[in-house]
Amino acid sequence: MKVFRLRLVKLLLLGFLLANLVFLYYTWNTLLWRRISTALSGESLPAEEPPKAAKLSPKEKLRNANKHIRKSITIVFYGHYNFEQDLKASIDSILDVIPNMPILVLQDGGAEYAYPPVNYERNLTAGEERTVLFQSLSFDVRRTRQELNPLASIRTKYVLIMPDGVRLSSKNILQKILREINSMGLPGQPKEQRPPVPPEQLVRRMVLVPFAGNLKSFSSCIKMNLDLPDWTLELVATNDTRRCDLFLQKHAILLDAAALGAMPEPFSLPFPEMLYMQAKIANLSTTVFPQAFQEGRRLFASFHTKQRRMDLRRRQFREMYKKLQIKRIVRRAYRVPGKAQAREVWGQGHGLVLDGQFSSSNTSLPLITDIDLFGCERTTKSCIGSVYNERPYYSYLGKHTPPCCLDKLRTTFNHVLEEFENVGIRYWLDNRALQSAIETNHLSPDAYDIDISFNVQDLERSNAMKKSQSKPYVDNEGFYWIKATDGHHFRVQFSKPNQVGVNLLPYSISGTEAKASGFFGWKARSFSADYLHPMSTVLFLGKSVMCPNNVLEYLEEKRIRVKSADLDADED
């Protein structure tokens, strides 16, 4: 019985295998002939439907979003002060929202900034890595050029420069600003219609993200005009966020790392003002983002730390003006009467304030213009320096005379003119200064001195010139009167160290000829005394100044050609 059962099982297994083989044979044969007939007829096989993507869980979506942000943005902290900072809490708030976010903390090398040192430790959770890097910007001869370059540590396309004292509660704002800078289009164009920026393309704009604690009653935007040939920086307060060359209040800056690397010194103090100057020269546009970051701990609340920071900022601005060769700053703003001044602006305490409910075109508000000049003080040397072949050093750099020197030159000229008119000295404006008076009624932008000629017989009328014949003389207002060592002409300087001044050229008039008395060179050409009888006047620097008659012919005799043929002189 047992044997019979075993044979029955074997027969059933054998029959099952044979049935499977027959089914496999006919199935393969049918598919093969279908493919052959399809190939012979030239028909294409129906496309197979792609497999449906698996639905992602919320945790996987969050992981992918964080990964995209980490691969696109590096957060850089810079511009903080170690004697009062909120770096640890700021960094922790970012890493709590986006773990493993690349963060670079840059530290200026000066002891007043880097001391006491910042120590940062974080208890890493599962899956977290150490992605926070501290780097000093100070020069170290033991480090290579690549190691000294802070941009070498940035591997992402974009850089988010973050100020100290921030709390990040959600990644949404980072996604939105990343979407904003990744879309290109015309201003005002809907975001949905903007095409995405190709990964290899340089993004030539910056996204400015303000902070929630900023003042709402003052304008935060400044329109900036940098005129390097005239040594001038003009700042105009405006409410137009489309023309925001400089953002005044606390904010973060998102920009392309390649654009940052193209700047000569992107991480130079004062920050971010120096960055905005370089961005203006590089023609980078700006966009003020409508949403804001949350504030961290309030910093510099005590008088001591606030004063220490202001002193450092003033020093930084002085160094920046020197580096950029800025001698004049013009500030313009429409101010609301009775409003308190804004926070410290541009390192000087001048409030470029503008009430938020007004625009800069509202002329009912008073337009306040402040002008500050740097250099050319009584206790400092002149910015002009030594002059060879009638060309100062700055003319080779494509620049005009510094405005501070022109201001002191005007002051000295007015002082000499007042002295001569008070004592009755017969004088006349001469040479290049006379040419400028005829052409524009103002000083030439390239002027570095003013020539005044006078009748040598009137020399004794001036007490200052009499005293300066034997030794240099300083008058009651601090002007320095000196007689030239190579002749008998005189010079009045703004002060002893500051050599900006006016040349006093004596002429002796005998008969029908006026001759130079004791000085030489091209300015000492003799001319007919008829040009001085009668005298004429010309408008110069807002005053009516004596000059020869037939002034165009007079200048031609001195081989000076006037560009304009309009003669703005009145015969006496």
XYZ file of C-alpha atoms in Angstrom, residues 13-561:
549
model
C 4.368 15.639 -9.776
C 5.444 14.502 -13.213
C 2.108 15.500 -14.697
C 2.268 18.923 -13.050
C 5.743 19.569 -14.479
C 4.693 18.511 -17.969
C 1.685 20.821 -17.870
C 3.898 23.798 -16.859
C 6.353 23.044 -19.656
C 3.581 22.925 -22.242
C 2.122 26.209 -20.968
C 5.571 27.875 -21.022
C 6.233 26.643 -24.570
C 2.984 27.984 -26.042
C 3.292 31.311 -24.215
C 6.857 31.898 -25.454
C 5.930 30.805 -28.949
C 2.964 33.194 -29.070
C 5.032 36.204 -27.882
C 7.891 35.390 -30.229
C 5.689 35.262 -33.315
C 3.954 38.493 -32.267
C 7.324 40.294 -32.047
C 8.433 38.860 -35.389
C 5.210 39.902 -37.142
C 5.394 43.374 -35.571
C 8.986 43.831 -36.730
C 8.116 42.708 -40.268
C 5.116 45.027 -40.480
C 7.093 48.052 -39.122
C 4.682 48.772 -36.277
C 6.083 49.971 -32.921
C 5.370 48.267 -29.669
C 3.072 50.098 -27.264
C 5.068 52.033 -24.692
C 5.130 50.569 -21.284
C 3.616 52.739 -18.607
C 6.247 54.054 -16.181
C 5.887 52.849 -12.648
C 4.062 55.271 -10.437
C 6.308 57.119 -7.965
C 5.829 56.110 -4.433
C 4.098 58.688 -2.324
C 6.602 60.401 0.007
C 5.944 60.602 3.679
C 6.070 64.001 5.471
C 9.388 63.025 7.031
C 10.900 62.234 3.610
C 9.593 65.533 2.182
C 11.215 67.428 5.049
C 14.480 65.580 4.488
C 14.497 66.422 0.772
C 13.702 70.105 1.422
C 16.519 70.385 3.953
C 18.893 68.677 1.529
C 18.020 71.188 -1.228
C 18.641 74.152 1.101
C 21.943 72.699 2.343
C 23.164 72.152 -1.231
C 22.172 75.699 -2.282
C 23.030 78.055 0.621
C 25.947 78.568 2.986
C 25.169 80.833 5.934
C 28.008 83.242 6.795
C 28.116 85.181 10.068
C 30.240 88.327 9.835
C 30.316 91.823 11.289
C 29.808 90.747 14.912
C 31.771 91.913 17.948
C 33.120 89.305 20.333
C 32.809 91.505 23.421
C 29.011 91.175 23.063
C 27.530 88.568 20.764
C 24.698 86.046 20.395
C 26.394 83.608 18.026
C 25.805 80.318 19.880
C 22.055 80.787 20.231
C 21.801 82.042 16.628
C 23.668 79.040 15.211
C 21.712 76.587 17.362
C 18.389 78.009 16.183
C 19.439 77.383 12.562
C 20.742 73.851 13.165
C 17.623 72.929 15.124
C 15.516 73.698 12.041
C 17.956 72.461 9.355
C 20.473 69.943 10.724
C 23.900 69.835 9.062
C 23.393 73.296 7.530
C 26.790 74.637 6.321
C 27.661 77.652 8.504
C 30.829 79.756 8.254
C 31.709 82.227 11.027
C 34.253 84.829 9.858
C 36.236 86.736 12.445
C 38.246 89.896 11.836
C 41.816 89.558 13.029
C 42.082 92.673 15.232
C 42.256 92.142 18.981
C 39.366 94.558 19.519
C 37.162 92.254 17.400
C 38.504 88.726 18.002
C 38.911 88.925 21.773
C 37.597 87.281 23.857
C 37.488 84.226 21.542
C 34.152 82.590 20.786
C 33.828 78.954 21.855
C 31.062 76.952 20.189
C 30.149 73.389 21.189
C 27.012 71.494 20.171
C 25.709 68.161 21.412
C 25.292 66.262 18.170
C 22.249 64.048 17.748
C 21.996 60.923 15.589
C 22.796 61.772 11.959
C 24.266 65.211 12.739
C 27.734 66.288 11.602
C 29.990 69.189 12.515
C 29.186 71.704 9.784
C 30.051 74.942 11.653
C 33.440 76.369 10.678
C 35.221 79.303 12.328
C 37.805 81.159 10.221
C 39.966 84.172 11.011
C 40.487 86.855 8.363
C 43.808 87.973 9.839
C 46.980 87.515 7.814
C 49.093 84.533 8.779
C 52.343 83.907 6.936
C 52.113 80.196 7.804
C 48.894 79.749 5.814
C 48.616 79.373 2.060
C 46.726 81.789 -0.153
C 43.911 79.262 -0.496
C 43.659 78.886 3.276
C 43.510 82.655 3.735
C 40.633 82.942 1.274
C 37.308 82.619 3.164
C 35.420 81.866 -0.064
C 37.420 78.643 -0.470
C 35.310 77.142 2.324
C 32.038 77.799 0.451
C 30.802 74.949 -1.752
C 27.286 76.201 -2.518
C 26.027 78.530 -5.253
C 24.593 81.102 -2.839
C 25.793 82.782 0.335
C 23.454 84.124 3.010
C 25.347 86.735 5.025
C 23.627 86.816 8.384
C 24.064 89.396 11.165
C 24.460 88.366 14.780
C 21.271 87.848 16.771
C 18.797 85.782 14.710
C 16.210 83.125 15.559
C 15.095 80.775 12.794
C 11.789 79.105 13.605
C 11.045 77.625 10.182
C 12.799 76.836 6.943
C 10.000 78.447 4.913
C 11.681 81.847 4.644
C 14.897 80.224 3.392
C 12.923 78.349 0.729
C 11.186 81.555 -0.336
C 14.319 83.691 -0.652
C 16.003 80.836 -2.513
C 13.045 80.722 -4.894
C 13.228 84.514 -5.242
C 16.888 84.635 -6.250
C 16.541 81.536 -8.453
C 13.911 83.210 -10.632
C 14.830 85.808 -13.201
C 12.569 88.323 -14.883
C 11.587 91.950 -15.117
C 10.757 93.944 -11.963
C 7.097 93.592 -11.074
C 6.695 90.460 -13.195
C 4.725 87.675 -11.413
C 6.950 84.980 -9.985
C 4.982 82.264 -11.781
C 6.035 83.761 -15.138
C 9.723 84.042 -14.288
C 11.945 81.316 -15.759
C 14.410 79.628 -13.392
C 18.056 80.684 -13.405
C 20.405 78.124 -15.015
C 22.825 76.669 -12.415
C 25.892 77.890 -14.317
C 24.627 81.474 -14.769
C 25.926 84.275 -12.520
C 23.082 85.947 -10.616
C 23.828 89.679 -10.580
C 21.490 90.729 -7.800
C 21.149 90.541 -4.053
C 18.093 89.699 -1.967
C 17.913 91.775 1.232
C 15.929 90.232 4.086
C 15.080 92.678 6.910
C 14.473 91.793 10.566
C 11.190 92.027 12.394
C 12.584 94.406 15.025
C 13.505 97.172 12.558
C 11.920 100.597 12.955
C 8.914 101.100 10.697
C 8.747 104.903 10.977
C 12.015 105.538 9.114
C 13.217 104.769 5.634
C 15.712 101.929 5.421
C 16.815 102.455 1.818
C 19.568 104.736 0.554
C 20.272 105.618 -3.042
C 24.030 105.851 -3.419
C 26.059 107.749 -6.007
C 29.806 107.137 -5.930
C 31.809 109.718 -7.904
C 35.423 108.623 -7.540
C 36.957 111.258 -9.909
C 35.455 113.959 -7.654
C 36.248 112.083 -4.415
C 32.536 112.263 -3.545
C 29.923 109.919 -2.100
C 26.275 111.025 -2.218
C 23.605 109.354 -0.060
C 19.924 110.059 -0.644
C 17.233 108.613 1.644
C 14.325 107.048 -0.229
C 11.303 104.829 0.337
C 11.684 103.172 -3.066
C 12.824 99.613 -2.339
C 13.558 99.087 -6.044
C 16.477 101.518 -5.829
C 17.977 100.387 -2.550
C 21.735 100.698 -2.994
C 22.237 100.525 0.782
C 19.933 99.087 3.447
C 20.372 100.900 6.747
C 18.728 98.735 9.379
C 19.448 95.151 10.443
C 19.149 92.660 7.592
C 20.597 89.562 5.928
C 22.001 89.458 2.373
C 21.587 86.558 -0.071
C 23.806 86.683 -3.158
C 25.710 84.510 -5.589
C 29.025 83.225 -4.246
C 30.632 83.921 -7.644
C 29.526 87.569 -7.488
C 30.980 87.771 -3.986
C 34.255 86.304 -5.207
C 34.486 88.837 -8.047
C 34.685 91.724 -5.562
C 38.175 92.907 -4.551
C 37.541 92.797 -0.770
C 34.017 91.522 -0.004
C 34.688 90.991 3.717
C 36.184 94.371 4.521
C 35.123 96.624 7.375
C 32.879 98.493 7.881
C 30.444 95.752 6.990
C 28.079 95.689 5.135
C 28.682 99.274 3.924
C 31.925 98.307 2.174
C 30.146 95.376 0.513
C 27.432 97.699 -0.815
C 30.059 100.047 -2.260
C 31.645 97.194 -4.202
C 28.232 95.877 -5.265
C 27.344 99.343 -6.587
C 30.520 99.460 -8.674
C 29.826 95.904 -9.920
C 26.252 96.937 -10.941
C 24.525 94.351 -8.752
C 20.822 95.074 -8.318
C 18.964 94.609 -5.036
C 15.561 93.263 -4.008
C 14.099 93.902 -0.560
C 12.227 90.753 0.498
C 8.776 91.437 1.989
C 9.122 88.940 4.862
C 11.516 89.224 7.812
C 13.760 87.150 10.065
C 13.058 87.003 13.776
C 15.290 88.933 16.178
C 17.594 87.243 18.659
C 18.842 88.633 21.941
C 19.105 92.418 22.063
C 22.751 93.476 21.822
C 24.624 96.619 22.918
C 21.974 97.634 25.414
C 24.453 99.080 27.913
C 26.113 102.455 27.424
C 29.630 100.972 27.662
C 29.216 98.370 24.899
C 27.257 100.771 22.700
C 29.976 103.429 22.971
C 32.709 100.877 22.330
C 30.964 99.682 19.179
C 30.432 103.267 17.940
C 34.126 104.072 18.440
C 35.119 101.023 16.426
C 32.637 101.905 13.684
C 33.954 105.462 13.412
C 37.471 104.104 13.022
C 36.278 101.660 10.359
C 34.637 104.437 8.354
C 37.747 106.599 8.500
C 39.781 103.700 7.127
C 37.196 103.090 4.405
C 37.250 106.746 3.288
C 41.026 106.592 3.140
C 41.027 103.324 1.177
C 38.399 104.488 -1.323
C 39.849 108.029 -1.451
C 36.575 109.694 -0.481
C 36.944 113.306 0.656
C 33.329 114.517 0.569
C 30.063 112.940 1.713
C 26.731 114.515 0.739
C 23.625 113.353 2.623
C 20.130 114.295 1.464
C 16.880 113.415 3.214
C 13.331 114.652 3.639
C 12.907 114.872 7.395
C 9.708 115.038 9.366
C 9.799 117.914 11.894
C 9.599 116.696 15.449
C 10.639 113.130 14.641
C 13.464 111.602 16.623
C 16.655 110.805 14.809
C 17.144 107.300 13.468
C 19.788 104.914 14.587
C 23.410 105.541 13.796
C 23.684 105.886 10.026
C 26.845 105.574 7.960
C 28.987 105.769 11.073
C 28.493 109.473 11.714
C 25.351 109.910 13.808
C 23.623 111.891 11.052
C 20.047 110.613 10.771
C 19.097 110.053 7.148
C 15.500 109.635 8.207
C 12.335 109.637 6.178
C 8.891 109.007 7.604
C 7.415 105.790 6.285
C 4.121 107.333 5.187
C 5.803 109.810 2.821
C 7.781 109.387 -0.378
C 10.894 111.272 -1.372
C 8.873 113.227 -3.957
C 6.762 114.864 -1.242
C 8.223 118.360 -1.306
C 6.120 119.488 1.646
C 8.840 117.989 3.829
C 12.068 119.991 4.193
C 14.972 118.593 2.204
C 18.008 118.563 4.483
C 21.450 118.395 2.896
C 24.520 117.696 5.021
C 28.015 117.916 3.528
C 31.067 116.557 5.320
C 34.631 117.085 4.100
C 37.567 114.910 5.152
C 41.193 116.040 5.015
C 42.886 119.400 4.555
C 42.558 120.662 8.119
C 44.763 123.318 9.678
C 46.785 120.701 11.512
C 47.191 118.307 8.557
C 49.113 118.412 5.331
C 47.465 119.287 2.062
C 45.959 116.466 0.028
C 47.491 118.006 -3.108
C 51.084 117.197 -2.256
C 54.054 118.231 -4.370
C 53.320 119.404 -7.913
C 55.701 118.651 -10.792
C 55.245 120.140 -14.269
C 51.965 121.715 -13.157
C 50.369 118.266 -12.699
C 49.535 116.965 -9.215
C 49.748 113.227 -8.577
C 45.974 112.667 -8.675
C 45.703 113.996 -12.245
C 47.571 110.868 -13.376
C 44.847 108.805 -11.657
C 42.064 110.517 -13.614
C 40.884 112.541 -10.615
C 40.175 116.208 -9.976
C 41.428 118.302 -7.062
C 40.023 116.942 -3.760
C 36.940 118.959 -2.693
C 38.387 119.568 0.775
C 41.379 121.303 -0.850
C 39.132 123.389 -3.083
C 37.153 124.436 -0.016
C 40.288 125.555 1.843
C 41.555 127.291 -1.299
C 38.311 129.304 -1.502
C 38.594 130.176 2.188
C 42.176 131.389 1.754
C 41.280 133.418 -1.349
C 38.406 135.167 0.432
C 40.705 135.988 3.351
C 43.373 137.522 1.065
C 40.739 139.435 -0.905
C 39.323 140.904 2.287
C 42.808 141.930 3.436
C 43.667 143.643 0.131
C 40.378 145.504 -0.117
C 40.568 146.673 3.495
C 44.011 148.263 3.089
C 43.489 149.502 -0.495
C 45.955 147.361 -2.452
C 45.539 147.521 -6.212
C 45.203 143.878 -7.327
C 43.752 141.775 -10.148
C 42.876 138.110 -10.626
C 45.432 136.497 -12.877
C 46.421 133.462 -14.973
C 44.444 130.167 -14.611
C 42.127 131.549 -11.939
C 41.158 134.421 -14.254
C 40.534 131.932 -17.050
C 38.186 129.917 -14.776
C 36.387 133.101 -13.736
C 35.716 134.035 -17.360
C 34.598 130.514 -18.326
C 32.505 129.415 -15.340
C 32.682 132.108 -12.594
C 33.971 129.301 -10.350
C 37.188 127.532 -9.552
C 38.304 124.919 -12.033
C 37.834 121.383 -10.650
C 41.559 120.873 -11.324
C 42.749 124.071 -9.610
C 45.355 123.683 -6.885
C 46.249 127.381 -6.338
C 45.035 130.908 -7.212
C 47.176 133.715 -8.587
C 46.547 137.322 -7.511
C 48.806 139.986 -9.008
C 49.213 143.374 -7.336
C 51.025 146.689 -7.702
C 54.346 146.367 -5.885
C 54.130 150.037 -4.793
C 51.203 149.044 -2.515
C 53.160 146.331 -0.668
C 53.741 148.483 2.426
C 50.002 148.961 2.897
C 49.582 145.350 4.048
C 50.826 144.680 7.558
C 50.870 140.919 6.907
C 53.051 141.205 3.788
C 55.423 143.620 5.514
C 55.950 141.194 8.392
C 56.363 138.207 6.089
C 59.267 139.845 4.216
C 61.673 139.038 7.034
C 60.130 135.810 8.354
C 56.918 133.797 7.948
C 53.947 135.356 9.664
C 50.770 133.752 11.054
C 47.850 136.189 11.249
C 45.069 136.211 13.810
C 42.935 133.750 11.834
C 45.720 131.181 11.410
C 46.682 131.892 7.786
C 50.380 131.521 7.012
C 52.068 134.380 5.072
C 55.454 133.552 3.597
C 57.873 135.094 1.130
C 59.278 132.834 -1.591
C 62.924 131.830 -1.334
C 63.442 131.973 -5.112
C 62.100 135.493 -5.630
C 60.190 138.385 -4.095
C 56.658 137.111 -4.532
C 54.509 135.968 -1.617
C 52.236 133.064 -0.769
C 49.384 132.829 1.709
C 48.742 129.267 2.925
C 45.740 127.931 4.811
C 48.171 127.063 7.620
C 51.819 126.207 8.079
C 51.427 122.425 7.565
C 48.585 122.791 5.053
C 50.158 124.368 1.970
C 46.943 125.004 0.000
C 47.187 128.683 -0.790
C 47.139 131.809 -2.926
C 50.147 133.203 -4.811
C 50.697 136.972 -4.547
C 52.622 138.174 -7.623
C 54.053 141.739 -7.477
C 54.249 143.844 -10.672
C 56.039 147.129 -11.103
C 54.220 149.516 -13.431
C 56.427 152.068 -15.129
C 55.191 154.045 -18.084
C 53.224 151.893 -20.474
C 54.572 148.498 -19.346
C 53.915 146.237 -16.363
C 56.860 144.007 -15.423
C 57.193 141.155 -12.958
C 58.990 142.278 -9.828
C 61.220 139.540 -8.501
C 59.611 136.345 -9.803
C 60.209 134.263 -12.903
C 58.666 131.673 -15.209
C 55.723 131.734 -17.598
C 53.668 133.788 -15.144
C 56.225 136.618 -15.266
C 55.488 137.794 -18.818
C 55.390 141.583 -19.213
C 52.280 143.220 -20.683
C 50.922 146.629 -21.556
C 49.826 148.776 -18.616
C 46.801 149.835 -20.670
C 45.088 146.601 -19.501
C 45.081 148.017 -15.968
C 43.644 151.459 -16.853
C 40.774 151.250 -16.266
C 40.235 148.019 -14.321
C 37.308 145.666 -14.892
C 35.482 143.261 -12.606
C 34.516 139.631 -13.012
C 32.239 137.429 -10.943
C 34.318 134.786 -9.202
C 33.260 132.534 -6.295
C 30.198 134.672 -5.709
C 32.137 137.948 -5.469
C 32.951 140.781 -7.817
C 36.733 140.594 -8.263
C 39.079 143.059 -10.008
C 40.566 141.989 -13.343
C 42.274 143.645 -16.368
C 40.166 145.188 -19.127
C 39.986 143.453 -22.520
C 40.526 140.293 -20.539
C 40.468 137.916 -23.526
C 43.312 139.805 -25.244
C 45.154 139.988 -21.938
C 44.995 136.211 -21.487
C 46.042 135.645 -25.085
C 49.179 137.705 -24.414
C 49.869 135.306 -21.550
C 49.216 132.387 -23.928
C 46.092 131.274 -22.100
C 43.139 130.415 -24.329
